[in-house]
Every structure is written in C-alpha cells, then in structure tokens.
Tab-separated table of C-alpha atoms and ligand atoms in Angstrom:
chain	number	residue	atom	x	y	z
V	405	GLY	CA	-50.677	-126.350	-189.560
V	406	ALA	CA	-48.367	-126.799	-186.999
V	407	LEU	CA	-46.674	-123.427	-187.298
V	408	ALA	CA	-47.913	-120.931	-185.419
V	409	THR	CA	-48.553	-117.471	-187.079
V	410	PRO	CA	-46.396	-114.394	-185.931
V	411	ALA	CA	-49.544	-113.034	-184.059
V	412	LEU	CA	-50.211	-116.281	-182.591
V	413	ALA	CA	-46.552	-116.732	-181.517
V	414	GLN	CA	-46.975	-113.329	-179.735
V	415	ALA	CA	-49.948	-114.242	-178.096
V	416	THR	CA	-48.648	-117.520	-176.574
V	417	TYR	CA	-45.256	-115.852	-175.677
V	418	PRO	CA	-43.168	-117.527	-174.096
V	419	THR	CA	-43.277	-120.939	-174.970
V	420	ARG	CA	-39.893	-121.940	-174.298
V	421	THR	CA	-36.741	-121.038	-172.563
V	422	ILE	CA	-35.009	-117.469	-172.715
V	423	THR	CA	-31.587	-116.616	-173.011
V	424	MET	CA	-30.166	-113.690	-171.224
V	425	ILE	CA	-26.749	-112.626	-172.253
V	426	VAL	CA	-24.628	-111.134	-169.685
V	427	PRO	CA	-21.659	-109.389	-171.724
V	428	PHE	CA	-18.872	-110.140	-168.785
V	429	ALA	CA	-17.808	-113.001	-166.708
V	430	ALA	CA	-19.724	-115.132	-164.271
V	431	GLY	CA	-19.732	-114.203	-160.821
V	432	GLY	CA	-19.010	-110.422	-161.557
V	433	PRO	CA	-21.436	-107.294	-160.895
V	434	THR	CA	-23.340	-107.412	-164.078
V	435	ASP	CA	-23.691	-111.325	-163.818
V	436	THR	CA	-24.962	-110.995	-160.096
V	437	VAL	CA	-27.864	-108.338	-161.270
V	438	GLY	CA	-28.665	-110.602	-164.274
V	439	ARG	CA	-28.989	-113.763	-162.150
V	440	LEU	CA	-31.266	-111.979	-159.697
V	441	ILE	CA	-33.638	-110.437	-162.527
V	442	ALA	CA	-33.509	-113.728	-165.054
V	443	GLN	CA	-34.995	-115.730	-161.741
V	444	ALA	CA	-37.546	-113.335	-160.804
V	445	MET	CA	-38.480	-112.896	-164.657
V	446	ALA	CA	-38.768	-116.655	-164.927
V	447	ALA	CA	-41.509	-116.966	-162.370
V	448	ASP	CA	-43.326	-114.110	-163.751
V	449	LEU	CA	-42.990	-115.475	-167.527
V	450	GLY	CA	-43.618	-119.191	-166.489
V	451	GLN	CA	-40.338	-120.042	-168.597
V	452	THR	CA	-36.847	-120.739	-167.558
V	453	VAL	CA	-34.420	-117.423	-168.285
V	454	VAL	CA	-30.794	-118.741	-168.726
V	455	VAL	CA	-28.034	-116.573	-168.066
V	456	GLU	CA	-25.302	-116.927	-170.748
V	457	ASN	CA	-22.067	-115.026	-170.148
V	458	VAL	CA	-20.455	-113.754	-173.218
V	459	GLY	CA	-17.607	-111.663	-171.847
V	460	GLY	CA	-14.757	-109.776	-173.795
V	461	ALA	CA	-14.026	-106.705	-175.455
V	462	GLY	CA	-15.407	-104.449	-172.827
V	463	GLY	CA	-18.798	-105.980	-173.052
V	464	THR	CA	-19.206	-105.597	-176.997
V	465	LEU	CA	-19.102	-109.134	-177.635
V	466	GLY	CA	-22.317	-109.948	-175.694
V	467	ALA	CA	-23.903	-106.809	-177.093
V	468	GLN	CA	-22.963	-108.022	-180.666
V	469	ARG	CA	-24.414	-111.527	-179.900
V	470	THR	CA	-27.457	-109.953	-179.011
V	471	ALA	CA	-27.847	-107.513	-181.870
V	472	GLN	CA	-27.470	-110.375	-184.310
V	473	ALA	CA	-29.766	-112.741	-182.713
V	474	ARG	CA	-33.160	-113.442	-183.906
V	475	PRO	CA	-35.738	-110.559	-182.708
V	476	ASP	CA	-38.067	-113.275	-181.308
V	477	GLY	CA	-38.122	-112.655	-177.797
V	478	TYR	CA	-36.038	-115.291	-176.718
V	479	ASN	CA	-32.789	-113.428	-176.477
V	480	ILE	CA	-32.358	-110.756	-174.258
V	481	LEU	CA	-29.124	-108.445	-172.979
V	482	LEU	CA	-28.725	-107.290	-169.594
V	483	HIS	CA	-25.932	-104.490	-169.933
V	484	HIS	CA	-24.689	-101.583	-168.273
V	485	ILE	CA	-23.555	-98.122	-168.591
V	486	GLY	CA	-20.970	-99.310	-171.321
V	487	MET	CA	-23.969	-99.180	-173.655
V	488	SER	CA	-23.568	-95.202	-173.336
V	489	THR	CA	-19.676	-94.969	-173.679
V	490	ILE	CA	-19.229	-98.019	-176.354
V	491	PRO	CA	-20.684	-95.771	-179.266
V	492	THR	CA	-18.053	-93.045	-178.495
V	493	LEU	CA	-15.066	-95.441	-177.584
V	494	TYR	CA	-15.265	-98.004	-180.463
V	495	ARG	CA	-15.053	-96.480	-184.149
V	496	ARG	CA	-15.603	-100.006	-185.642
V	497	LEU	CA	-18.100	-102.926	-184.452
V	498	ALA	CA	-19.868	-105.587	-186.113
V	499	TYR	CA	-23.168	-104.028	-184.881
V	500	ASP	CA	-24.961	-101.075	-184.353
V	501	PRO	CA	-24.451	-99.875	-180.913
V	502	ILE	CA	-27.594	-97.489	-180.667
V	503	ASN	CA	-30.040	-98.808	-183.343
V	504	GLY	CA	-29.264	-102.422	-182.875
V	505	PHE	CA	-31.597	-102.732	-179.875
V	506	GLU	CA	-34.986	-102.460	-178.584
V	507	THR	CA	-34.961	-101.071	-174.692
V	508	ILE	CA	-37.225	-102.727	-172.225
V	509	GLY	CA	-36.380	-101.003	-169.237
V	510	LEU	CA	-33.896	-99.585	-166.646
V	511	VAL	CA	-32.937	-102.046	-164.093
V	512	THR	CA	-30.834	-100.627	-161.063
V	513	GLU	CA	-28.116	-98.135	-160.535
V	514	VAL	CA	-24.991	-99.068	-158.727
V	515	PRO	CA	-22.368	-97.304	-156.959
V	516	MET	CA	-18.692	-97.672	-157.760
V	517	THR	CA	-15.896	-98.206	-155.073
V	518	LEU	CA	-12.456	-97.451	-155.556
V	519	VAL	CA	-10.515	-100.501	-154.246
V	520	ALA	CA	-6.777	-101.646	-153.758
V	521	ARG	CA	-5.042	-105.015	-152.764
V	522	LYS	CA	-5.287	-105.159	-149.036
V	523	ASP	CA	-1.696	-104.553	-148.510
V	524	PHE	CA	-1.510	-101.494	-150.710
V	525	PRO	CA	0.648	-98.731	-148.954
V	526	ALA	CA	-2.233	-96.037	-148.608
V	527	GLN	CA	-4.876	-95.720	-145.988
V	528	ASN	CA	-6.923	-93.250	-147.371
V	529	LEU	CA	-7.802	-91.417	-150.403
V	530	ALA	CA	-5.377	-88.862	-150.033
V	531	GLU	CA	-2.375	-91.040	-149.430
V	532	LEU	CA	-3.798	-93.439	-152.456
V	533	ILE	CA	-3.402	-90.084	-154.636
V	534	ALA	CA	0.192	-89.299	-153.202
V	535	HIS	CA	1.272	-92.742	-153.847
V	536	VAL	CA	-0.343	-93.185	-157.351
V	537	ARG	CA	1.313	-89.806	-158.486
V	538	ARG	CA	4.649	-90.866	-157.130
V	539	GLU	CA	4.874	-94.389	-158.310
V	540	ARG	CA	2.668	-94.218	-161.271
V	541	GLU	CA	4.952	-96.459	-163.547
V	542	LYS	CA	4.336	-99.016	-161.122
V	543	ILE	CA	0.978	-98.926	-160.776
V	544	ASN	CA	-1.427	-101.799	-162.315
V	545	TYR	CA	-5.145	-100.741	-162.209
V	546	ALA	CA	-7.589	-103.654	-163.364
V	547	ASN	CA	-10.660	-103.355	-165.491
V	548	ALA	CA	-12.867	-105.073	-167.518
V	549	GLY	CA	-11.850	-103.694	-170.822
V	550	ILE	CA	-12.694	-100.639	-172.910
V	551	GLY	CA	-16.308	-99.999	-172.442
V	552	ALA	CA	-16.463	-101.519	-168.969
V	553	ALA	CA	-17.512	-99.402	-165.863
V	554	SER	CA	-14.392	-99.930	-164.374
V	555	HIS	CA	-12.865	-98.966	-167.652
V	556	LEU	CA	-14.921	-95.534	-167.286
V	557	CYS	CA	-14.315	-95.250	-163.620
V	558	GLY	CA	-10.568	-95.623	-164.321
V	559	LEU	CA	-10.549	-92.731	-166.808
V	560	LEU	CA	-12.263	-90.357	-164.351
V	561	PHE	CA	-10.128	-91.172	-161.654
V	562	GLN	CA	-6.715	-90.429	-163.771
V	563	LYS	CA	-8.584	-87.514	-164.914
V	564	ALA	CA	-9.275	-86.352	-161.390
V	565	ILE	CA	-5.823	-86.765	-160.149
V	566	GLU	CA	-4.220	-85.805	-163.489
V	567	THR	CA	-1.937	-88.848	-163.553
V	568	PRO	CA	-2.215	-91.419	-166.137
V	569	PHE	CA	-1.416	-95.219	-165.025
V	570	THR	CA	-1.199	-98.397	-166.617
V	571	THR	CA	-4.341	-100.547	-167.044
V	572	VAL	CA	-4.793	-104.325	-167.162
V	573	PRO	CA	-7.923	-105.625	-168.859
V	574	TYR	CA	-10.045	-108.685	-167.989
V	575	ARG	CA	-13.305	-110.509	-169.353
V	576	GLY	CA	-15.192	-108.914	-166.103
V	577	THR	CA	-14.167	-107.747	-162.790
V	578	ALA	CA	-15.009	-111.189	-161.273
V	579	PRO	CA	-11.403	-112.555	-162.579
V	580	ALA	CA	-9.892	-109.107	-161.829
V	581	MET	CA	-11.264	-109.306	-158.308
V	582	ASN	CA	-9.354	-112.600	-158.197
V	583	ASP	CA	-6.162	-110.789	-158.700
V	584	LEU	CA	-6.902	-108.223	-156.694
V	585	LEU	CA	-7.243	-110.533	-153.806
V	586	ALA	CA	-4.244	-112.272	-154.669
V	587	GLY	CA	-2.358	-109.102	-154.703
V	588	THR	CA	-1.149	-109.316	-158.489
V	589	VAL	CA	-2.883	-106.011	-159.375
V	590	ASP	CA	-3.082	-102.848	-157.173
V	591	LEU	CA	-6.173	-101.150	-157.842
V	592	MET	CA	-9.797	-101.345	-159.194
V	593	CYS	CA	-12.932	-99.068	-159.571
V	594	ASP	CA	-15.532	-101.569	-159.299
V	595	GLN	CA	-19.473	-101.659	-158.653
V	596	THR	CA	-20.570	-102.355	-154.756
V	597	THR	CA	-22.413	-105.365	-156.252
V	598	ASN	CA	-18.872	-106.968	-156.315
V	599	THR	CA	-16.941	-105.259	-153.861
V	600	THR	CA	-19.260	-105.017	-150.715
V	601	GLU	CA	-18.439	-108.313	-149.426
V	602	GLN	CA	-14.741	-108.151	-149.916
V	603	ILE	CA	-14.752	-104.848	-148.342
V	604	ARG	CA	-16.664	-106.007	-145.045
V	605	ALA	CA	-14.372	-108.995	-144.944
V	606	GLY	CA	-11.425	-107.090	-144.963
V	607	ALA	CA	-9.898	-108.889	-148.291
V	608	ILE	CA	-9.401	-105.635	-150.294
V	609	ARG	CA	-9.147	-102.022	-149.009
V	610	ALA	CA	-11.599	-99.232	-150.118
V	611	PHE	CA	-10.739	-95.672	-150.541
V	612	ALA	CA	-14.149	-94.058	-151.611
V	613	VAL	CA	-17.599	-94.471	-152.972
V	614	THR	CA	-18.357	-92.632	-156.142
V	615	THR	CA	-21.658	-91.292	-155.193
V	616	PRO	CA	-22.702	-88.111	-153.909
V	617	GLU	CA	-23.521	-89.219	-150.554
V	618	ARG	CA	-22.325	-92.150	-148.535
V	619	ILE	CA	-24.409	-95.493	-148.794
V	620	ALA	CA	-26.063	-97.532	-145.932
V	621	ALA	CA	-24.210	-100.665	-147.229
V	622	LEU	CA	-20.905	-99.307	-146.367
V	623	PRO	CA	-21.807	-96.295	-143.982
V	624	ASP	CA	-17.552	-96.048	-142.997
V	625	LEU	CA	-16.679	-95.498	-146.665
V	626	PRO	CA	-16.227	-91.621	-147.436
V	627	THR	CA	-17.449	-90.200	-150.595
V	628	ALA	CA	-14.444	-89.182	-153.057
V	629	ALA	CA	-15.652	-85.722	-152.560
V	630	GLN	CA	-15.152	-86.106	-148.724
V	631	GLY	CA	-11.880	-87.809	-149.559
V	632	GLY	CA	-10.736	-84.641	-151.496
V	633	LEU	CA	-11.601	-85.531	-155.129
V	634	PRO	CA	-15.207	-83.231	-155.742
V	635	GLY	CA	-16.782	-84.110	-159.269
V	636	PHE	CA	-15.414	-87.842	-159.374
V	637	GLU	CA	-18.517	-89.222	-159.364
V	638	VAL	CA	-20.137	-92.426	-161.482
V	639	THR	CA	-23.169	-94.571	-161.056
V	640	VAL	CA	-23.484	-97.621	-163.191
V	641	TRP	CA	-26.976	-98.071	-164.244
V	642	HIS	CA	-28.062	-101.404	-166.000
V	643	GLY	CA	-30.605	-101.738	-168.540
V	644	LEU	CA	-32.324	-104.622	-170.209
V	645	TYR	CA	-32.368	-104.967	-174.334
V	646	ALA	CA	-33.809	-107.163	-177.111
V	647	PRO	CA	-32.736	-107.109	-180.587
V	648	ARG	CA	-33.934	-104.350	-182.891
V	649	ASN	CA	-37.430	-105.367	-184.456
V	650	THR	CA	-38.305	-107.661	-181.622
V	651	PRO	CA	-42.345	-107.244	-181.704
V	652	ALA	CA	-43.708	-104.495	-179.621
V	653	PRO	CA	-46.213	-106.818	-177.641
V	654	ILE	CA	-43.000	-109.055	-176.701
V	655	VAL	CA	-41.242	-106.286	-175.532
V	656	GLU	CA	-44.354	-105.142	-173.410
V	657	ARG	CA	-44.395	-108.863	-172.114
V	658	LEU	CA	-40.946	-108.584	-171.241
V	659	ASN	CA	-41.264	-105.373	-169.564
V	660	GLY	CA	-43.956	-106.598	-167.553
V	661	ALA	CA	-41.757	-109.549	-166.068
V	662	LEU	CA	-39.006	-107.061	-165.488
V	663	VAL	CA	-41.523	-104.670	-163.434
V	664	ALA	CA	-42.519	-107.809	-161.520
V	665	ALA	CA	-38.934	-108.888	-160.963
V	666	LEU	CA	-38.033	-105.196	-159.542
V	667	ARG	CA	-40.710	-105.488	-157.165
V	668	ASN	CA	-39.595	-109.114	-156.027
V	669	GLU	CA	-38.650	-108.801	-152.402
V	670	THR	CA	-35.743	-111.332	-152.777
V	671	VAL	CA	-34.541	-109.008	-155.408
V	672	ALA	CA	-34.785	-105.899	-153.466
V	673	ARG	CA	-33.353	-107.317	-150.186
V	674	ARG	CA	-30.250	-108.750	-151.997
V	675	PHE	CA	-29.751	-105.737	-154.051
V	676	ALA	CA	-30.055	-103.446	-150.767
V	677	ASP	CA	-27.312	-105.786	-149.231
V	678	LEU	CA	-24.760	-104.967	-152.261
V	679	GLY	CA	-25.509	-101.161	-152.095
V	680	THR	CA	-27.935	-100.773	-154.890
V	681	ALA	CA	-31.706	-101.019	-155.087
V	682	PRO	CA	-34.378	-101.500	-158.125
V	683	VAL	CA	-35.047	-98.477	-159.973
V	684	ALA	CA	-38.405	-96.737	-159.482
V	685	ALA	CA	-41.272	-97.897	-161.621
V	686	GLU	CA	-41.357	-94.810	-163.778
V	687	ARG	CA	-37.611	-95.717	-164.974
V	688	ALA	CA	-38.652	-98.933	-165.853
V	689	THR	CA	-40.225	-98.416	-169.242
V	690	PRO	CA	-38.547	-98.894	-172.619
V	691	GLN	CA	-39.517	-94.884	-173.347
V	692	PHE	CA	-37.803	-93.815	-170.294
V	693	HIS	CA	-34.947	-96.196	-170.868
V	694	ARG	CA	-34.175	-95.219	-174.497
V	695	GLN	CA	-34.199	-91.617	-173.601
V	696	PHE	CA	-32.090	-92.041	-170.604
V	697	TRP	CA	-29.636	-94.173	-172.656
V	698	GLN	CA	-29.551	-91.491	-175.494
V	699	ALA	CA	-28.888	-88.617	-173.007
V	700	ASP	CA	-26.045	-90.667	-171.236
V	701	ILE	CA	-24.331	-91.260	-174.603
V	702	GLN	CA	-24.172	-87.554	-174.876
V	703	LYS	CA	-23.036	-87.145	-171.338
V	704	TRP	CA	-19.957	-89.267	-171.511
V	705	ARG	CA	-18.952	-88.191	-174.998
V	706	PRO	CA	-16.860	-85.165	-174.416
V	707	LEU	CA	-15.117	-86.907	-171.478
V	708	ILE	CA	-13.868	-89.820	-173.756
V	709	GLN	CA	-13.249	-87.339	-176.555
V	710	ALA	CA	-10.933	-85.476	-173.881
V	711	ALA	CA	-9.420	-88.689	-172.728
V	712	GLY	CA	-8.507	-89.680	-176.430
V	713	GLN	CA	-8.330	-93.112	-175.870
V	714	TYR	CA	-10.243	-95.163	-178.201
V	715	ALA	CA	-10.742	-98.918	-179.021
V	716	ASP	CA	-9.547	-100.224	-182.502
X	917	LIG	C1	-18.855	-107.214	-164.562
X	917	LIG	O1	-19.724	-107.690	-164.758
X	917	LIG	O2	-17.466	-107.751	-164.994
X	917	LIG	C2	-18.561	-105.811	-164.798
X	917	LIG	O3	-19.773	-104.877	-165.017
X	917	LIG	C3	-17.613	-105.271	-165.447
X	917	LIG	C4	-17.148	-103.549	-165.550
X	917	LIG	O4	-18.227	-103.131	-166.248
X	917	LIG	O5	-16.617	-103.134	-164.863
C-alpha cells in the first residue's frame, strides 16, 4: 500500500518540512538562535525547517504546543533556561513540563546584560543600584513573562539589591527592546543575542554582564561582580526538544543535524558576534541535555521558592 510502516517512516525520515517552535516573539534572542540553527539543520536534513513563533505566558504556550504535537519528528522546540524554572514557577499547566519532552541536545549558552533606556539617570552599576533603591516605585522593568530568562534575571537582581520593583511582561524581549529603545520602560536584563548590537550602537545603556568573566563581544562591559554585585550570575542555556515518545531513531537523526549545525561556520561566527558560542560536542547529546536540565531544575527551585512569586 501507499502508507509507510512506522519503521520505514523512520528509515526515510525526514520526507517533509519540519516545524521548529520558538516560544517567544520573532526577532528576539531565542528566535535568533532558533533561526540560525534551523537553517543549518535544514541543510543537513535535506528538508526545510520552518520556525514558528508561539510567544506568550513566559514561553509556556510554545512548550505546550510541542508537548501536545504528534511525536513524529516534524515538530520540535527550541527553548531555554525557562525549561528549568517553569516547573517550579507554574503550579498549573496544560502539559507536563518535565516528562512531556524528549531531549535532543544543548545548543548554546548565552550571557545576559543588565541594560536601561539610554537616558536613564545612572552611569554605572553602583549608580543604577542607588537610583533603583531610591526610586523603586517609579521603576519599570521589562521582561518576557514569568518563566522568561529576563524574568529570572530580574528576580536575581531584585534579590541581589534587596529591592523589589515593578515588572512589565511582553511576549518576548524583541517587543520589550522596542519599548526600551523608545524609552517607555526603564530597565531590562536580556541576552547578549538581543542586546549586543544595541549596546554597541549606543541605543541603550549597559551596566553589567552576568557572567563570571567579561565577554569578548563587549570587552568594556564590567561583570556584575566587578560592578559591586558578586554572585549576580546567570547564563541562559538553550536546548532542542521533541514531544515525548518521538522514536529514538528520529531523535538521533535530529541530534545529528543539531551537531552539524553547531559545527557550521556561519552559525559559530554569528554566535561569536553576539557574545555566545555553540556548546561543546559532549554537551550536545540527548543524555547530557536531560541530565543538565534535571540538575538545573533543582538548582533554581530554592531561589524561586524563596522569591515566592508564582504564576497562576
Ligand atoms: C526571547 O526570545 O524573547 C527571550 O528569550 C525572552 C526571555 O526569556 O527573556
């Protein structure tokens, strides 16, 4: 008959377009990583990989879409550190945030930058902290919703300076960046994949990078520790997922394409421009990805519980 058996379908996979869900707005940091990887994976797979932006609710809507999709290899998800915070932040979800997925491999780890609208009245991190403490009722901090990296970084910053402030949620940090550029919000902590070019252009002001060392893409930017906030550190890892029960041979094929994408020179060069890099080969396996993710859930759980701010 015309219908392929499941085994044959796996042997010939992929025979049509694959959809990669990015759970945040187009033009933002997750989208930037997703589109670069999708294009390079497509070259290896011999099929188009279409990126679909399913933003909203801190990245949970896109994750839900993938968890509920057919586990046939034609639906994959590029998600980030939110996969570690969402299981604690959200007490009710329409999908299983841990067991709803097969892991394909880690993709990249991205530094974050603490930034403000360019006319914000502070020239360095010490002045920023003093200003936020003094004017905390007036501060508006943009993020991409509860579960976003910008949300987690905001929690860490509020904890580090022991000062709560108002947060404004967006569908991704691309639209949040537009408001920061327009000056209608004050502050954000966002990935270098979204901020590096705006910082270099002087369109926003940067105060610190959230890594233990300065980064080559922004060599003049002090670390948070150098600016007076030791321990204010976060790096945003990205990983690739398929719905649970996607057959192992298909997950392996997708992993092969991911590994090829991470070796792609265009990807590596663009990542470097934006302050990041492809992960080392041993981190780009389904097994490493799952272990890393499970450990990361445990790492962030106490911090989130201490902050006591949950989604509904
Ligand atoms: C995005 O792509 O918009 C970001 O990854 C959002 C975030 O997590 O801060």
